PDB file of C-alpha atoms in Angstrom:
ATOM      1  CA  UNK Y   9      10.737   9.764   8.861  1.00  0.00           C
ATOM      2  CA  UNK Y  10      12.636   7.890   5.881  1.00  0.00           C
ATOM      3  CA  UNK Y  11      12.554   8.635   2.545  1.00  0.00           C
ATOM      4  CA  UNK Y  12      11.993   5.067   0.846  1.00  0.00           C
ATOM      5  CA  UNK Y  13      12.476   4.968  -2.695  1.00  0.00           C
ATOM      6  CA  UNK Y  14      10.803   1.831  -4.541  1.00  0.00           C
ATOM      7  CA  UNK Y  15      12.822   0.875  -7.918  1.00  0.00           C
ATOM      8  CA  UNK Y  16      10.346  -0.740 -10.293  1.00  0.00           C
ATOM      9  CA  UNK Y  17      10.147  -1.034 -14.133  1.00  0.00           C
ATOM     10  CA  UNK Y  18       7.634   0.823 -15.518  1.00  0.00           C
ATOM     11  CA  UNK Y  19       5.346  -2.346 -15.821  1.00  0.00           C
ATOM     12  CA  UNK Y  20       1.368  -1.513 -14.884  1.00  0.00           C
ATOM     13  CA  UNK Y  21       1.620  -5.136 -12.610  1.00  0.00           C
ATOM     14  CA  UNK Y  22       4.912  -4.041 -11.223  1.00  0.00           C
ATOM     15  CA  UNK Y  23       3.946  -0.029 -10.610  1.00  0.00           C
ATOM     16  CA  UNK Y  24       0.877  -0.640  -9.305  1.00  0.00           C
ATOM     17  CA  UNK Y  25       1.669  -2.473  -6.190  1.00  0.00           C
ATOM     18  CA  UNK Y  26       4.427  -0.087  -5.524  1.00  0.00           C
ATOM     19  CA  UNK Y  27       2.335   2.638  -5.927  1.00  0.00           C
ATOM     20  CA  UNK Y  28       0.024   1.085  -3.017  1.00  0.00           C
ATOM     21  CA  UNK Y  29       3.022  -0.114  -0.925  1.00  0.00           C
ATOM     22  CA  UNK Y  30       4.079   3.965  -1.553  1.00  0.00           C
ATOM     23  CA  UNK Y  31       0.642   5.162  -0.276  1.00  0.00           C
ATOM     24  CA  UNK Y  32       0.667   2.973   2.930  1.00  0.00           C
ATOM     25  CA  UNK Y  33       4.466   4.098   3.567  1.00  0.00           C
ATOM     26  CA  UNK Y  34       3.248   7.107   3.490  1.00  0.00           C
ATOM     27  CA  UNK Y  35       0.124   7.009   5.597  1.00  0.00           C
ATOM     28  CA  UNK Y  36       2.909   5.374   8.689  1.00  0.00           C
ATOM     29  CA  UNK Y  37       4.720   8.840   8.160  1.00  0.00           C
ATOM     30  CA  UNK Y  38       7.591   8.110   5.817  1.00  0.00           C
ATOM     31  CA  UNK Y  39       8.280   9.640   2.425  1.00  0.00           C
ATOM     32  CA  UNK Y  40       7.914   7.592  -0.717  1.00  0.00           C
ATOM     33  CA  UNK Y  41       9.069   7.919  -4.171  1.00  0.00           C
ATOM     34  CA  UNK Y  42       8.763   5.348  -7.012  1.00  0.00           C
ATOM     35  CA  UNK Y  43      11.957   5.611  -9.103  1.00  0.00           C
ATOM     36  CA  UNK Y  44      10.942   4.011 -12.661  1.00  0.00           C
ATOM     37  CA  UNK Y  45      11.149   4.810 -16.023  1.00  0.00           C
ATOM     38  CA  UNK Y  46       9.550   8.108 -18.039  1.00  0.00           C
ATOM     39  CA  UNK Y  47       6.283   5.516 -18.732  1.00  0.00           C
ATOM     40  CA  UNK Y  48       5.448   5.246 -14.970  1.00  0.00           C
ATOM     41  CA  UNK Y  49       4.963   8.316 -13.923  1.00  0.00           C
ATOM     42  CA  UNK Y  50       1.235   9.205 -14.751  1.00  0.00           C
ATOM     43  CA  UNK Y  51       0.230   5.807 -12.850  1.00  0.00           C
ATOM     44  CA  UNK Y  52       2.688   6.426  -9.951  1.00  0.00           C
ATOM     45  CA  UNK Y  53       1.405  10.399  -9.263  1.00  0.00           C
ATOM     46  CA  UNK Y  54      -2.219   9.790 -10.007  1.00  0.00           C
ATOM     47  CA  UNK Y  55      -1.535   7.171  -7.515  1.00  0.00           C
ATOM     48  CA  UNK Y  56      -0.497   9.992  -4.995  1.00  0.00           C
ATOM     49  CA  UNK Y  57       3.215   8.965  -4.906  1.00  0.00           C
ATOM     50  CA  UNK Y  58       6.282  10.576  -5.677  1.00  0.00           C
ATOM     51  CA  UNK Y  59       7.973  10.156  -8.849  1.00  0.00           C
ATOM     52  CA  UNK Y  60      11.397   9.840  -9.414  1.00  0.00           C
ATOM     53  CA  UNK Y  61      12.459   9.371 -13.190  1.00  0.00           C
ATOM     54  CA  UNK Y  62      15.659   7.380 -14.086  1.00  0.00           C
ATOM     55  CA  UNK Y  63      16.355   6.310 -17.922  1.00  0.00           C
ATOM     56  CA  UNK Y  64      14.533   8.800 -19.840  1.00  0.00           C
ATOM     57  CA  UNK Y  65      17.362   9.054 -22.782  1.00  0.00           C
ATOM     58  CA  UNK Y  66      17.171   5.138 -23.519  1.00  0.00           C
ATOM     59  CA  UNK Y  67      13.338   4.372 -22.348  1.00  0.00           C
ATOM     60  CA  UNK Y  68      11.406   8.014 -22.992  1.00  0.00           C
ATOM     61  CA  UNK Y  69       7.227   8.219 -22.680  1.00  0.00           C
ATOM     62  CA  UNK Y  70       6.162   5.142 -25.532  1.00  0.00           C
ATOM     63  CA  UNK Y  71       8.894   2.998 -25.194  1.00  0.00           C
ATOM     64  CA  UNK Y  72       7.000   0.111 -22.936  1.00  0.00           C
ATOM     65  CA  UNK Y  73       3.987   0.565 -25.725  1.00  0.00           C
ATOM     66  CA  UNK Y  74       6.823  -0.051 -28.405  1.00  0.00           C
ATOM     67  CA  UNK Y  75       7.971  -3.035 -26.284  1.00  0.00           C
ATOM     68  CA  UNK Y  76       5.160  -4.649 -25.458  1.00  0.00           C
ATOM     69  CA  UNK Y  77       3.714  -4.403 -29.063  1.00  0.00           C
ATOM     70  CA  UNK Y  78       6.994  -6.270 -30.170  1.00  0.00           C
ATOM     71  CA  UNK Y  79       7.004  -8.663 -27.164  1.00  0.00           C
ATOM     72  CA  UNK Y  80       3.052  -9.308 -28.228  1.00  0.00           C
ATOM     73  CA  UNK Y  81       4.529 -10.261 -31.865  1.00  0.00           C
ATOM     74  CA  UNK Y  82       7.561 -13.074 -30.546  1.00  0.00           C
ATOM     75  CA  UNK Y  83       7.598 -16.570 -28.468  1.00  0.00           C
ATOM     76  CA  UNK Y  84       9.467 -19.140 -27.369  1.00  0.00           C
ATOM     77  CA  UNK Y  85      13.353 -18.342 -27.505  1.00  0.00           C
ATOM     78  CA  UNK Y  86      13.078 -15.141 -29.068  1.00  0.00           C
ATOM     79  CA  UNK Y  87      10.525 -13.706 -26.461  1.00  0.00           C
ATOM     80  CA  UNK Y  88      13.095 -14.834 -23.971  1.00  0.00           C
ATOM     81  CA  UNK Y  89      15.867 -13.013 -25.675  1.00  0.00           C
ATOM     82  CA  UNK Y  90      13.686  -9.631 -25.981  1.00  0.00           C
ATOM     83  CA  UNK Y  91      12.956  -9.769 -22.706  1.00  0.00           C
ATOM     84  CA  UNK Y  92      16.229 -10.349 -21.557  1.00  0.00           C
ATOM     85  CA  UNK Y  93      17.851  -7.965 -23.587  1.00  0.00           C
ATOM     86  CA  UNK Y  94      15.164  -5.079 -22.541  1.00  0.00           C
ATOM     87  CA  UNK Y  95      16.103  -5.661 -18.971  1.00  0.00           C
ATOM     88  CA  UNK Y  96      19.837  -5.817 -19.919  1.00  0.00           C
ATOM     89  CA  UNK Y  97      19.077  -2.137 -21.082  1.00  0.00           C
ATOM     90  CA  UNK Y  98      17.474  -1.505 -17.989  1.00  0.00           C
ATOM     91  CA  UNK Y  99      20.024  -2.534 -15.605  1.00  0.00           C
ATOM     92  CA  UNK Y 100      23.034  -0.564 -17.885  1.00  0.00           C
ATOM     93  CA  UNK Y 101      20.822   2.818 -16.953  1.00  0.00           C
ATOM     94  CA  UNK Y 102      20.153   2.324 -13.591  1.00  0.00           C
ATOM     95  CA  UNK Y 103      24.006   1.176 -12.911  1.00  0.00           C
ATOM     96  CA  UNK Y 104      24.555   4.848 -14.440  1.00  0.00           C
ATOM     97  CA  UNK Y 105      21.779   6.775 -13.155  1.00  0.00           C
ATOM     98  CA  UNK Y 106      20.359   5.112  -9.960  1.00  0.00           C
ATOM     99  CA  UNK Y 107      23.236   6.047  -7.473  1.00  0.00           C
ATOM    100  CA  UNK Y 108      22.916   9.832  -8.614  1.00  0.00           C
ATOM    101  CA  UNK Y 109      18.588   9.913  -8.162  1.00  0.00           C
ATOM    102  CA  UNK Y 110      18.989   8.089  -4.567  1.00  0.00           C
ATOM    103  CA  UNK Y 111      21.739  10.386  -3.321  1.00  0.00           C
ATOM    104  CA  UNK Y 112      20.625  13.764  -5.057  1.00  0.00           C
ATOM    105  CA  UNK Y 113      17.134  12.654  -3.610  1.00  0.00           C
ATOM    106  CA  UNK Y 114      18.062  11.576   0.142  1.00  0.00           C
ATOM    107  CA  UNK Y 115      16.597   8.214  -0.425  1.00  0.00           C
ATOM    108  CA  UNK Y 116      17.797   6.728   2.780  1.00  0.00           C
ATOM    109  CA  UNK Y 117      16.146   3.056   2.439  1.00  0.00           C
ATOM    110  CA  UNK Y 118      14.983   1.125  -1.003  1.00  0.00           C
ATOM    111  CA  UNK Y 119      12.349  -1.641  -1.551  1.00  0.00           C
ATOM    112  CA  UNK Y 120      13.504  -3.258  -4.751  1.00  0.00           C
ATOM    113  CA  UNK Y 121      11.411  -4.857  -7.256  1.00  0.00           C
ATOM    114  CA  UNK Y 122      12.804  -8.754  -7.405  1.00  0.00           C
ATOM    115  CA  UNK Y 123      14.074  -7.651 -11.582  1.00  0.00           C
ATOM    116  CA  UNK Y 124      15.907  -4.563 -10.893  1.00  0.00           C
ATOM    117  CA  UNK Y 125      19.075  -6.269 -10.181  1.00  0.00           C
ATOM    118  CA  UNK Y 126      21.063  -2.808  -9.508  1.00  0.00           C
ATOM    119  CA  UNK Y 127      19.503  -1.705  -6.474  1.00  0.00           C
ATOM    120  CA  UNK Y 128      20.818  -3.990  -4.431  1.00  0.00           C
ATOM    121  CA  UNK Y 129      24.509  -2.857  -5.505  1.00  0.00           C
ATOM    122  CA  UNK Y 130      23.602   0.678  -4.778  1.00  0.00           C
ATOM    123  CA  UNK Y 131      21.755   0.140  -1.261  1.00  0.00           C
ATOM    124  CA  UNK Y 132      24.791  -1.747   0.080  1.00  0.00           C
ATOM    125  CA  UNK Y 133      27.118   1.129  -2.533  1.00  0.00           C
ATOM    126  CA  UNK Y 134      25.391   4.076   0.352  1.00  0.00           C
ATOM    127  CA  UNK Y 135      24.893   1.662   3.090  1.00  0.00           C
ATOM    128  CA  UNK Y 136      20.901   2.040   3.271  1.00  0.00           C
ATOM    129  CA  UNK Y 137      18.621  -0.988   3.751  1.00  0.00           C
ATOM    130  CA  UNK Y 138      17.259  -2.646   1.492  1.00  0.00           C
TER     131      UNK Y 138
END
């Protein structure tokens, strides 16, 4: 059995197809854990997954309310630029946090959401597929 930890933000079209790939992981025998920001958990466990929280200083419960209600507010170039600078913030924490909550968690295989660009430095970082 693997433990397979799926790196997502905390975005309800992001989380909740993890949350079913996590369930059907689960159901072929393996252990799965979504590892997501503080704002993802209550989908991800009523969902029936594991929750693993990374970021909770920088993005704690309210913070993708707070962004999306700004985001709602912008467009064109400065949308872009929130955006972008949101998942700047995102990749700083989980270049600091991400290799501790797979290792301290025995996450032994990752399924990375395609804009969480530091999983795939700390799958090949512990040698665990990705």
């Amino acid at each position: 059995m693997s433990h397979i930890g799926l790196i997502t933000p905390a975005y309800t079209g992001h989380v909740a197809p993890m949350v079913t790939l996590g369930r059907e992981l689960q159901r072929r025998g393996h252990k799965a854990s979504v590892i997501s920001t503080p704002d993802a958990e209550e989908e991800v466990l009523a969902g029936g997954v594991e929750f693993i929280t990374v970021g909770a200083k920088e993005f704690p419960v309210g913070s993708l309310e707070k962004f999306t209600d700004e985001q709602g507010k912008l467009a064109g170039i400065r949308a872009m630029r929130y955006i972008l600078n949101d998942l700047a913030k995102q990749a700083t924490v989980h270049g600091r946090e991400l290799p501790d909550a797979v290792k301290s968690n025995g996450v032994d295989a990752l399924v990375i959401d395609q804009i969480q660009t530091a999983g795939q430095a700390v799958a090949e970082r512990f040698d665990i597929p990705f």
